[in-house]
Coordinates of C-alpha atoms and ligand atoms in Angstrom, one line a residue:
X19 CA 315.7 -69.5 113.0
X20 CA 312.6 -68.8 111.3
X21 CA 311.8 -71.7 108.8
X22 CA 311.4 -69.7 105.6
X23 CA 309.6 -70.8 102.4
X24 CA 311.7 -72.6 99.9
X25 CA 309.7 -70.9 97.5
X26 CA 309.6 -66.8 97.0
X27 CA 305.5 -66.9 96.8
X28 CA 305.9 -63.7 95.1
X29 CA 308.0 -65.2 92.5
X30 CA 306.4 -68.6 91.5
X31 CA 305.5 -69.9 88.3
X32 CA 307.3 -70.2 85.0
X33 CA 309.8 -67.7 85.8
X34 CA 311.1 -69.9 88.9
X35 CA 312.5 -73.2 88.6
X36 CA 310.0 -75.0 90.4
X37 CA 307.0 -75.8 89.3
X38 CA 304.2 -75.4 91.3
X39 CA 302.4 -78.8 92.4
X40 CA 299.5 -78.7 95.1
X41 CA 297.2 -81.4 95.9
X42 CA 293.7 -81.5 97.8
X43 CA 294.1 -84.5 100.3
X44 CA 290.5 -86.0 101.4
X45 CA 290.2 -88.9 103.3
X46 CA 287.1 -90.8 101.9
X47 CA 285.0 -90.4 105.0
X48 CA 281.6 -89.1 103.8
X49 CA 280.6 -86.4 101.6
X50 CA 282.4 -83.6 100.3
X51 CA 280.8 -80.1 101.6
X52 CA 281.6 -76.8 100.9
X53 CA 285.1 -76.2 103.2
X54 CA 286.6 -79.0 101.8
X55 CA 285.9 -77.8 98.1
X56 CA 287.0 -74.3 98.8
X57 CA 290.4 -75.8 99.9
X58 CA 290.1 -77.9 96.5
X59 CA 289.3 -75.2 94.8
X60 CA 292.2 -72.7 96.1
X61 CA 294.5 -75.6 95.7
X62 CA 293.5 -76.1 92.3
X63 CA 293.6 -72.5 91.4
X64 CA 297.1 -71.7 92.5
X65 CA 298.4 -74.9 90.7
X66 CA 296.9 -73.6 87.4
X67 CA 297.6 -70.1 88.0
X68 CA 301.6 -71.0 87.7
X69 CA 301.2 -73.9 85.0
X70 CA 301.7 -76.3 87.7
X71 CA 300.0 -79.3 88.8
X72 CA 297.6 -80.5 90.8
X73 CA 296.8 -83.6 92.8
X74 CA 293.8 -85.3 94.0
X75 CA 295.3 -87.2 96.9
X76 CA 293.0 -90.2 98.6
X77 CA 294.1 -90.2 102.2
X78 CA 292.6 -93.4 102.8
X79 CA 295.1 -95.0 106.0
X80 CA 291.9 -94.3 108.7
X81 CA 289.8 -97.8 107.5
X82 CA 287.4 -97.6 110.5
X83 CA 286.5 -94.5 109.4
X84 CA 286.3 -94.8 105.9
X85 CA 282.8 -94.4 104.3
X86 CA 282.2 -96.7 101.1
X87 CA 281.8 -94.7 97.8
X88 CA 283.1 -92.0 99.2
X89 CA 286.1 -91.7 96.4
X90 CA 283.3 -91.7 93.8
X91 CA 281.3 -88.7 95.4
X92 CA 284.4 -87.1 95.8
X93 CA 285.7 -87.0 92.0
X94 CA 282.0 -86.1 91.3
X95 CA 281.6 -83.0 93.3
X96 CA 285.0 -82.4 91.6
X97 CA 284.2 -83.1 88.1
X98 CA 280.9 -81.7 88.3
X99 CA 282.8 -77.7 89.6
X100 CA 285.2 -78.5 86.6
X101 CA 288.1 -78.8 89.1
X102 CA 290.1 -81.4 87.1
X103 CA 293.2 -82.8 88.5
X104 CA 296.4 -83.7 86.8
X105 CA 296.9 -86.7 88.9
X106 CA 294.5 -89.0 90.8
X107 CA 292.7 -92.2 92.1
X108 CA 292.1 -93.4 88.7
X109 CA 295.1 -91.4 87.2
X110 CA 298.7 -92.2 88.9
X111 CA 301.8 -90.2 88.7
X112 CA 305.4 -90.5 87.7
X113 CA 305.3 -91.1 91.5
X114 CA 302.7 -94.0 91.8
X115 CA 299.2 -94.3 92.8
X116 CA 297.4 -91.2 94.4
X117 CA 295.7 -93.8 97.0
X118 CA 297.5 -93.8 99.8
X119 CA 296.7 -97.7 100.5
X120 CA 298.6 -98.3 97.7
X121 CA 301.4 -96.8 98.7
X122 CA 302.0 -98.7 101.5
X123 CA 305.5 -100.0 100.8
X124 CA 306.5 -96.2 100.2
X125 CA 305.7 -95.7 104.0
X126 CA 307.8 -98.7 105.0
X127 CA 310.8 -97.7 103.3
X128 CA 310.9 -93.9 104.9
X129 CA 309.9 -95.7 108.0
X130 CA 312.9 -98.0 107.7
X131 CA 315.1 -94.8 107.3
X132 CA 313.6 -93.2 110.6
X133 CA 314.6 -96.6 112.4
X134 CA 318.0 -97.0 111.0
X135 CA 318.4 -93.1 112.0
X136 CA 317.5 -94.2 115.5
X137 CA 314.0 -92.0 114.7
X138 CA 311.6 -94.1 115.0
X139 CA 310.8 -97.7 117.3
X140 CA 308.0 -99.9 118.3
X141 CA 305.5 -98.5 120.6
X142 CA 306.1 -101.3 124.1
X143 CA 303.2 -100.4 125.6
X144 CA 299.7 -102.0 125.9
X145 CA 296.4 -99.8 125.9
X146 CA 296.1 -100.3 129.7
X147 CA 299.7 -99.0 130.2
X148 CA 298.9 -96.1 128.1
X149 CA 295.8 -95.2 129.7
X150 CA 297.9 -95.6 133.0
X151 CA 300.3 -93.2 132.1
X152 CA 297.6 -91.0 130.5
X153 CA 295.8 -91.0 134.5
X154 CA 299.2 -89.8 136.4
X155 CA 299.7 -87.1 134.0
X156 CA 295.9 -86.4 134.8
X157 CA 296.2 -86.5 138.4
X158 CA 299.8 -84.6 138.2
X159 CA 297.9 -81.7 136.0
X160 CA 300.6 -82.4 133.4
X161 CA 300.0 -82.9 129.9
X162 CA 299.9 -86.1 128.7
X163 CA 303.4 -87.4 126.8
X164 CA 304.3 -90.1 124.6
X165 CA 307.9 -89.0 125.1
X166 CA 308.1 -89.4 128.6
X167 CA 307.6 -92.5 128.6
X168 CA 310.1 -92.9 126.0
X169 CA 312.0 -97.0 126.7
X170 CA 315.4 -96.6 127.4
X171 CA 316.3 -99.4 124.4
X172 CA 314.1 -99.7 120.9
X173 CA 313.2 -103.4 120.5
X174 CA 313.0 -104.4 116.8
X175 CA 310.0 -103.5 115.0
X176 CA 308.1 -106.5 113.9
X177 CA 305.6 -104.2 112.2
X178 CA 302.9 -106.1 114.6
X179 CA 303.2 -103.0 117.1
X180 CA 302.8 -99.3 116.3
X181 CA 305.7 -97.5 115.2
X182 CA 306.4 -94.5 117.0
X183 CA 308.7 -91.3 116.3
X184 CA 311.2 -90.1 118.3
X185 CA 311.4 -86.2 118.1
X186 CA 314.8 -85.5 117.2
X187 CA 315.2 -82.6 119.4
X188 CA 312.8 -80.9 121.9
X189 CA 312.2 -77.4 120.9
X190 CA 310.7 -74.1 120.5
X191 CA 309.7 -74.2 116.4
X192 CA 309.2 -71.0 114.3
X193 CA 307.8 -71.6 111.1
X194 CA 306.4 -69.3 108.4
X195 CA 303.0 -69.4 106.7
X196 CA 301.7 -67.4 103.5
X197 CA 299.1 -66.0 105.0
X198 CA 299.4 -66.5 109.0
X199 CA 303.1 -65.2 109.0
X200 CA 305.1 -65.9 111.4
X201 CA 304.4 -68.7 113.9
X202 CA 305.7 -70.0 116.5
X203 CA 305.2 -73.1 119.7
X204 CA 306.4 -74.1 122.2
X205 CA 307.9 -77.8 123.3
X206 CA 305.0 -78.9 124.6
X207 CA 303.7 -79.2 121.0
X208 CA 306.0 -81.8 119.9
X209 CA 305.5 -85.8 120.9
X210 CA 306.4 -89.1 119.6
X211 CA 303.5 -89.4 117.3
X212 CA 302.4 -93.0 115.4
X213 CA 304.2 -93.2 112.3
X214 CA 302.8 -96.5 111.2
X215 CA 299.8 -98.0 113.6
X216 CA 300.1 -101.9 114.1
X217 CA 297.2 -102.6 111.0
X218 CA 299.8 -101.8 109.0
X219 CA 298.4 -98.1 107.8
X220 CA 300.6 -95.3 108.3
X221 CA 298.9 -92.2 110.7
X222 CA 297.8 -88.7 108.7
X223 CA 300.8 -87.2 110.5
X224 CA 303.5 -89.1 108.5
X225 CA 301.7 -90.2 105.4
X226 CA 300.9 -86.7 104.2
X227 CA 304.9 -85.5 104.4
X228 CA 306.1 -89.0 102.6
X229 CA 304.0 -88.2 100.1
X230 CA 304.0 -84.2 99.6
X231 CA 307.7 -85.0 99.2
X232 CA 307.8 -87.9 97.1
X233 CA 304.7 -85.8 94.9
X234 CA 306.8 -82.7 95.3
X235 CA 304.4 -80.7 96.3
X236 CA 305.7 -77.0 96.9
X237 CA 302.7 -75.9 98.7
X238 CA 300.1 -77.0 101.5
X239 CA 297.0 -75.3 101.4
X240 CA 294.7 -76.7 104.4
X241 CA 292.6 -75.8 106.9
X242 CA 293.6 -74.1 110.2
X243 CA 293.0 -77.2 112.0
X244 CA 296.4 -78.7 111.3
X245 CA 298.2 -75.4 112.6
X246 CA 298.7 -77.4 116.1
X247 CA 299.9 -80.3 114.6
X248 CA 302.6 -78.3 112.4
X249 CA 305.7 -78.6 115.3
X250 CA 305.0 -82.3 114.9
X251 CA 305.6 -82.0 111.3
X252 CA 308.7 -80.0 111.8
X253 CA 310.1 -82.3 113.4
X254 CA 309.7 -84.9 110.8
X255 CA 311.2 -82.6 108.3
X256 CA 314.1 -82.2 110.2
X257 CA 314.5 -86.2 111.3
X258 CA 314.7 -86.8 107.3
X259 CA 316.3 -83.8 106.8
X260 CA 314.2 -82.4 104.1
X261 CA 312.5 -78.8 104.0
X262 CA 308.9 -78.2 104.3
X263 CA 306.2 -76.9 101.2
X264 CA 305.1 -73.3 101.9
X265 CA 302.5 -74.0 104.5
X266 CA 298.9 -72.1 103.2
X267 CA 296.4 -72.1 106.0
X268 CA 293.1 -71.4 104.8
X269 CA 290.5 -69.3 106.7
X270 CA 287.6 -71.0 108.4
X271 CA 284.1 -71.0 106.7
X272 CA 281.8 -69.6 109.2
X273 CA 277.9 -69.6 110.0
X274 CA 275.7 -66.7 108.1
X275 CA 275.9 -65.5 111.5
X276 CA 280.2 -65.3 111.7
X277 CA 279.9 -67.0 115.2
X278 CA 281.4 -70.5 114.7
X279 CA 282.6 -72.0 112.1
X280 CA 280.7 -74.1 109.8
X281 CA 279.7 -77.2 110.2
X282 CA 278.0 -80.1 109.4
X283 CA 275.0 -79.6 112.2
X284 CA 274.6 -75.7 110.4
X285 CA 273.3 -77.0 107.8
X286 CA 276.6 -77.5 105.7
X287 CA 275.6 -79.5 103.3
X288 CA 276.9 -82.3 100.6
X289 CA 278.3 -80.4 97.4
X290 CA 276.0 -82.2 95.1
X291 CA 272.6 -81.5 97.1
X292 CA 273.7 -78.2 95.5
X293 CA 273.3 -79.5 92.4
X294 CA 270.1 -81.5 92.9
X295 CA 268.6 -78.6 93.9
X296 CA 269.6 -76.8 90.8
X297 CA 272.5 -74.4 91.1
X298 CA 274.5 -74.0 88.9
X299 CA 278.6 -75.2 89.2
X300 CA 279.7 -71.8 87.7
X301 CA 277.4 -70.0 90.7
X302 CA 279.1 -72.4 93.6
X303 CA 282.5 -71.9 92.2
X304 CA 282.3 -67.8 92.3
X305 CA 280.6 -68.1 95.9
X306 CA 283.1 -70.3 97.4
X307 CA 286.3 -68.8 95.6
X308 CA 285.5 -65.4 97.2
X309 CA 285.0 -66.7 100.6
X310 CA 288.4 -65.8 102.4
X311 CA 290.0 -64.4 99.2
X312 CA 289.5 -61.3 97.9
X313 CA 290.2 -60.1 94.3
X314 CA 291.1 -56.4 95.1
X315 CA 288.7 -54.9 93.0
X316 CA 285.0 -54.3 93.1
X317 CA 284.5 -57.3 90.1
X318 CA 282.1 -60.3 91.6
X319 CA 281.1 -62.4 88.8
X320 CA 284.3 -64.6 87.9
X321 CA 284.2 -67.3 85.6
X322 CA 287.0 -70.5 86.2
X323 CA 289.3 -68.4 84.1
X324 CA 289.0 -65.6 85.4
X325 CA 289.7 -66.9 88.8
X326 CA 292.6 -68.6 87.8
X327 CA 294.3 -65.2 86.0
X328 CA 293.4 -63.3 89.7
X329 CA 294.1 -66.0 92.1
X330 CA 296.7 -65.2 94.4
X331 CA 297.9 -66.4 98.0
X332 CA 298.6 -63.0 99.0
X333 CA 294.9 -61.9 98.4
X334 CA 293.6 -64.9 100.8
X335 CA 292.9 -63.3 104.1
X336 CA 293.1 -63.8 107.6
X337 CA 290.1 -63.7 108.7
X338 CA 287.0 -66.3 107.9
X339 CA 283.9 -65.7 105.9
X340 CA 280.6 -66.9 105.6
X341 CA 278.9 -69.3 103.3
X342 CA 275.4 -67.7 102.7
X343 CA 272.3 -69.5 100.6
X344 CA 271.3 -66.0 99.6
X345 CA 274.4 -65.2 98.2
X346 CA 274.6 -68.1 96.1
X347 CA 271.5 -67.3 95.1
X348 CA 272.5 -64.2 93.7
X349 CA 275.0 -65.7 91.9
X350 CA 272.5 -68.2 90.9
X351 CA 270.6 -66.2 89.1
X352 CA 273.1 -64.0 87.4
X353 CA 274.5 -67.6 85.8
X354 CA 271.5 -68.1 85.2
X355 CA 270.5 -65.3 82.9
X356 CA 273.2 -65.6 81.1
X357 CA 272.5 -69.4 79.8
X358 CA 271.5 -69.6 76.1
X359 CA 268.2 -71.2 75.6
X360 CA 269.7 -74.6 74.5
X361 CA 271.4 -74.6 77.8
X362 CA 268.7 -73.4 80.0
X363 CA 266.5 -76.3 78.4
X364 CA 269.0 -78.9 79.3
X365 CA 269.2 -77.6 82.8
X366 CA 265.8 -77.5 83.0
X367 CA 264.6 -80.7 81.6
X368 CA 265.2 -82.8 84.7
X369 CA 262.8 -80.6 86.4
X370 CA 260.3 -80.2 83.7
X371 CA 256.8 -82.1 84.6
X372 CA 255.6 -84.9 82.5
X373 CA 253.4 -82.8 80.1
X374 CA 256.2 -80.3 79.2
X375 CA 259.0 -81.5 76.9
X376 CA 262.3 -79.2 76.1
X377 CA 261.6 -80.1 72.3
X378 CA 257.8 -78.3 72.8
X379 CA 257.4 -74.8 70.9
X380 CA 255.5 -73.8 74.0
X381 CA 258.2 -74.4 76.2
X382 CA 260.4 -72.6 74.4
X383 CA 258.0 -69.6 74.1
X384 CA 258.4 -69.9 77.8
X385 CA 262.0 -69.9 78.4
X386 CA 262.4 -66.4 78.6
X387 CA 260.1 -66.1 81.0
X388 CA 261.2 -68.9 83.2
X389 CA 265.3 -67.8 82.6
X390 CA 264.2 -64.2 84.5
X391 CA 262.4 -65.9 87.6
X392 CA 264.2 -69.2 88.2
X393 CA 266.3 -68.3 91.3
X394 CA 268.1 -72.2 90.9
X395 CA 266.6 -74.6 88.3
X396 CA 264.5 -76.8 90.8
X397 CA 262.1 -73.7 91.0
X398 CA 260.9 -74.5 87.4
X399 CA 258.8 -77.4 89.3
X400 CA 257.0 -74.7 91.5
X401 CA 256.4 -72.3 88.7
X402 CA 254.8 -75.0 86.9
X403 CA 252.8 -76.6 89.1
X404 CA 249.2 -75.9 88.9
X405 CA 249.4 -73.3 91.6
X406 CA 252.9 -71.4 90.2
X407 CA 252.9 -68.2 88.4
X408 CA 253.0 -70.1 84.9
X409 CA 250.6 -73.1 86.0
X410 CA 248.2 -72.1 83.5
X411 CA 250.1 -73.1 80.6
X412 CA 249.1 -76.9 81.5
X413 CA 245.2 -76.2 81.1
X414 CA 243.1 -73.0 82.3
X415 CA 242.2 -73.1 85.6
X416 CA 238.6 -73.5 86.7
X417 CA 237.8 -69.9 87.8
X418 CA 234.7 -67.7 88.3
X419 CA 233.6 -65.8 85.8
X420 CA 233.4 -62.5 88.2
X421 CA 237.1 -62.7 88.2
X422 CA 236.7 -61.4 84.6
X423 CA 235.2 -57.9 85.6
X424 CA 238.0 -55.4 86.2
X425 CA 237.9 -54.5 89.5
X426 CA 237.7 -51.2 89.9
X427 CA 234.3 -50.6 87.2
X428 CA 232.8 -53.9 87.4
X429 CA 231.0 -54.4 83.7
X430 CA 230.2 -57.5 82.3
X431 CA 229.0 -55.8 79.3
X432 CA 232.1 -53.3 79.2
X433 CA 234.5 -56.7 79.6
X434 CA 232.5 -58.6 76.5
X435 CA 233.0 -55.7 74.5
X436 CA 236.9 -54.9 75.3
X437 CA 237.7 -58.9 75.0
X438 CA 235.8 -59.0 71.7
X439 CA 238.0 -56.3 70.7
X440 CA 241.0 -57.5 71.9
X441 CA 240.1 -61.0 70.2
X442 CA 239.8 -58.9 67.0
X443 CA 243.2 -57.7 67.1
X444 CA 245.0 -60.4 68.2
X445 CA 243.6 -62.6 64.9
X446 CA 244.5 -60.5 63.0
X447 CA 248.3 -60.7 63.9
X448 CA 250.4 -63.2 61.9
X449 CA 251.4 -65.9 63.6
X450 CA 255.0 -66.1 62.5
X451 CA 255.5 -62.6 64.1
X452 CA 253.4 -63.5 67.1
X453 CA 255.7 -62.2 70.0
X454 CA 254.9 -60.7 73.2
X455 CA 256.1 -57.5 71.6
X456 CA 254.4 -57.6 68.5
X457 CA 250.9 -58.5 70.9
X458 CA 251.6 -55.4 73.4
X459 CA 252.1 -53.1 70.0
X460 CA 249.1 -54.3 68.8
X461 CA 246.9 -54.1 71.9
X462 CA 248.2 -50.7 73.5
X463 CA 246.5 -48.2 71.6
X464 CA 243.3 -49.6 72.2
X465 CA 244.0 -50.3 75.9
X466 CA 245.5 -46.9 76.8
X467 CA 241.8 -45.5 74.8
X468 CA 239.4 -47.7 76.6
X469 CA 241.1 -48.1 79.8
X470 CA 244.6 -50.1 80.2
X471 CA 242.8 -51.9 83.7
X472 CA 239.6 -52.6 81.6
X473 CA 241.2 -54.4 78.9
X474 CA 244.0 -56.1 80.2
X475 CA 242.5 -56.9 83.2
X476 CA 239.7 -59.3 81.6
X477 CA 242.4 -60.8 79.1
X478 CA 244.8 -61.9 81.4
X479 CA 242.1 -63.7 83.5
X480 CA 240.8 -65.0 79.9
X481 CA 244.3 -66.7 79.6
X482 CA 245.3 -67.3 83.2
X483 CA 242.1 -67.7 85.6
X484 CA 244.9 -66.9 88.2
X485 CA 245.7 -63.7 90.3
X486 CA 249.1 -64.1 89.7
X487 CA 250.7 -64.7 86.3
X488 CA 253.2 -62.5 83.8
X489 CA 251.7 -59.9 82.0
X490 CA 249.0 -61.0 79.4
X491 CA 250.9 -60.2 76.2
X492 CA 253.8 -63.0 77.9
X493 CA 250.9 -65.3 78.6
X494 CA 249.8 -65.0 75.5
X495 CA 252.5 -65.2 73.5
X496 CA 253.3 -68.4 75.4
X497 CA 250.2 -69.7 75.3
X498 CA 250.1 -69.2 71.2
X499 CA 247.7 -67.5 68.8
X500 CA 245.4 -70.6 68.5
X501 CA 245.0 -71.0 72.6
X502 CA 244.7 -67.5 73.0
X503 CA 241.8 -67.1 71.0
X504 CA 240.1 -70.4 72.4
X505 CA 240.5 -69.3 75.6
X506 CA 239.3 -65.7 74.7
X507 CA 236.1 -67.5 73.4
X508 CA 235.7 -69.3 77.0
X509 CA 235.9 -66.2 78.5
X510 CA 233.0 -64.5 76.7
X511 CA 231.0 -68.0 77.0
X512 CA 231.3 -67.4 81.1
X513 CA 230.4 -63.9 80.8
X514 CA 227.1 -64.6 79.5
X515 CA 226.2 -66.0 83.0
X516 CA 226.7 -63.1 84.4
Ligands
LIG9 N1 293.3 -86.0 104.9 C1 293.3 -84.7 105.5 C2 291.8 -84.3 105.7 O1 291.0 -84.8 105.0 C3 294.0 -83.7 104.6 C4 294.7 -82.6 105.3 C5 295.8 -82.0 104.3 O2 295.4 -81.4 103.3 O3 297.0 -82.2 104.6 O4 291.6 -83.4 106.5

């Protein structure tokens, strides 16, 4: 019999009875990257696509592995994507803590069922004996069994030796998943796994299905890894006689390349270097919600909302996708564009060098400059620098005064003349109006009469003394009406050397 969901995915939500809960389950064993937020993230967006709730779970039962302030880096990679959770490490349910070492006496009791069942009894065996055993199924090119070595009597479990399961039945299982289908294995899947391990911890294995049925969760979303593992699970179901959440294995992330899937030696890196670096949340959200789920429809730029009204399971796909910097990038810089100035300065401001404050009028004549080539926020350090396309704002660079001669007629006399001109205009501009637009307006008629390359030329190395800079009406509306014509001055000063 094919183990159907207990829940119509079709038909979820409000309408149904049951309200949806999921829950992201890390164990706290290093940093969060990118695969285990997208699963947050789907998890998160299903829950609040029905009105239901979601769980941040700490699966915490693995101590050797554990990695200290890991819970903390967790709920701030979370916090900082705005994936808020309904219940959690500092925020416990109707149904207790969210830690699973403080749920410890929740294990015992469903372990204590298993037993009195006749489900579950203490593992007899030493290491050595194990590793004995595991040899003569090496040697007999078997696979290795707990079960086979099943004792023929349970002693009683002092809780100083592991506790192990004992399958209820050996057979083939069929199970369903929302977006696999139908699956299937064989008995060679199912063994008499470590409910509780003799620290006292329970294992992953039995943990996780305690808990997703005393959280009532009504759907697993995880990654393909634990598709193995599922008979084993089964089988637990079935020894406590309770029915399964609708199973939702995620695709894998893969390599810009689609050969393997990603991981931490490609480069996949800690959530929050993303944010050091300066992307934005909104930009990693829309790149990671789109990686094996796909909206239908041609739309790319989704805010948290948005995802939230278009997430569905039936739109995640098969097949993995790739996590790609350029992308991101992309969506970077569309976020990016679309900050209001206040925002974009508050961004900014950890990047900002020492001489540049957000509260400076020429850093805001800047910001619309800087919004248009800041790909993520960090670049606002480069383009600042001394050697960035705005690195002149700091101080004019030393330069020589041949770089004033446009190129193609080389005049010193024709750029004093044009730069006297152009010094004329510009002081004669107000300076509440003074805008790049108000500048160019100004300037063209003249430029397009004497030569656009002969006049603009010579002012924007007036204002720059760099090759590569904005045009010179920007720079000059950036650098202000006062600093313009200083630096105009300098600029005829050099010329007379020549
Ligand atoms: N603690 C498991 C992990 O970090 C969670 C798996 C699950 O979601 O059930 O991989």
């Amino acid at each position: 019999m094919i183990n159907t969901p207990i829940i119509d995915t079709n038909n979820i939500g409000a309408d149904n009875n049951v309200k949806v809960v999921t829950r992201f389950a890390p164990s706290p064993t290093g940093f969060m990257h990118i695969g285990s937020i997208r699963t947050a993230l789907f998890a998160y967006l299903l829950a609040k696509k029905n009105n239901g709730t979601f769980i941040l779970r700490i699966e915490d039962t693995d101590k050797d592995r554990e990695v200290k302030g890991s819970i903390e880096h967790i709920s701030q990679s979370l916090k900082w994507l705005g994936i808020d959770w309904d219940y959690g490490p500092d925020k416990p349910g109707p149904f207790g803590s969210c830690v699973q070492s403080e749920r410890l006496l929740t294990y015992r009791i469903f372990a204590q069922k298993l037993i009195d069942k006749g489900y579950a009894y203490p593992d007899p065996y030493t290491p050595a004996e194990v590793e004995e055993f595991r040899k003569q199924a090496e040697a007999n090119k078997q696979p290795f069994l707990y079960r086979n070595h099943r004792p023929k009597t349970f002693e009683t479990w002092d809780g100083t030796k592991p506790l192990r399961f004992k399958v209820p039945e050996i057979k083939k299982y069929h199970w369903y998943d929302a977006v696999r289908g139908n699956l299937e294995a064989g008995e060679e899947a199912l063994d008499d796994f470590i409910l509780i391990k003799s620290d006292g911890f329970p294992t992953y294995n039995f943990a996780h299905i305690i808990d997703d049925l005393n959280m009532s969760v009504t759907h697993i979303l995880r990654a393909d890894e634990f598709i193995s593992s599922t008979p084993r699970f089964l089988s637990l179901y079935d020894a406590l006689e309770i029915k399964p959440p609708v199973f939702v294995t995620l695709p894998p992330i893969l390599r810009e390349d689609h050969t393997k899937k990603l991981g931490k030696r490609d480069g996949a890196k800690d959530v929050l270097e993303y944010r050091t670096e300066g992307f934005l949340p909104e930009a990693v959200l829309n790149l990671l919600a789109l990686i094996g789920w796909n909206p239908g429809t041609t739309q790319e730029l989704f805010s948290k909302e948005e995802l939230i009204k278009a997430f569905e399971i039936e739109k995640i796909q098969r097949a993995g996708g790739s996590f790609n910097e350029e992308k991101l990038a992309w969506f970077n810089h569309q976020y990016i564009a679309k900050l209001s100035s206040e925002n974009f300065a508050s961004h900014a401001s950890i990047y900002l060098p020492e001489w540049l404050s957000t509260s400076s009028p020429v850093f805001k004549r800047a910001v619309p400059t800087l919004r248009e080539k800041v790909i993520k926020m960090s670049d606002v350090m480069d383009i600042l620098s001394p050697k960035g396309e705005l690195g002149f704002i700091k101080e004019l660079p030393v330069y020589s005064s041949e770089m004033l001669l446009w190129k193609k007629e080389p005049d010193p006399v024709a750029s004093i003349t044009h730069l006297k001109k152009v010094k004329e205009i510009i002081s004669g501009l107000a300076e509440k109006t003074f805008s790049s637009e108000s500048i160019k307006l100004a300037l063209w008629p003249y430029a397009e009469t004497a030569g656009k390359g002969n006049v603009l030329w010579p002012l924007r190395m007036a204002l720059t003394g760099q090759e590569k800079s904005p045009d010179p009406f920007v720079c000059a509306y950036i650098l202000g009406k006062v600093e313009t014509l200083e630096r105009i001055d300098k600029a005829l000063e050099k010329l007379k050397e020549l």
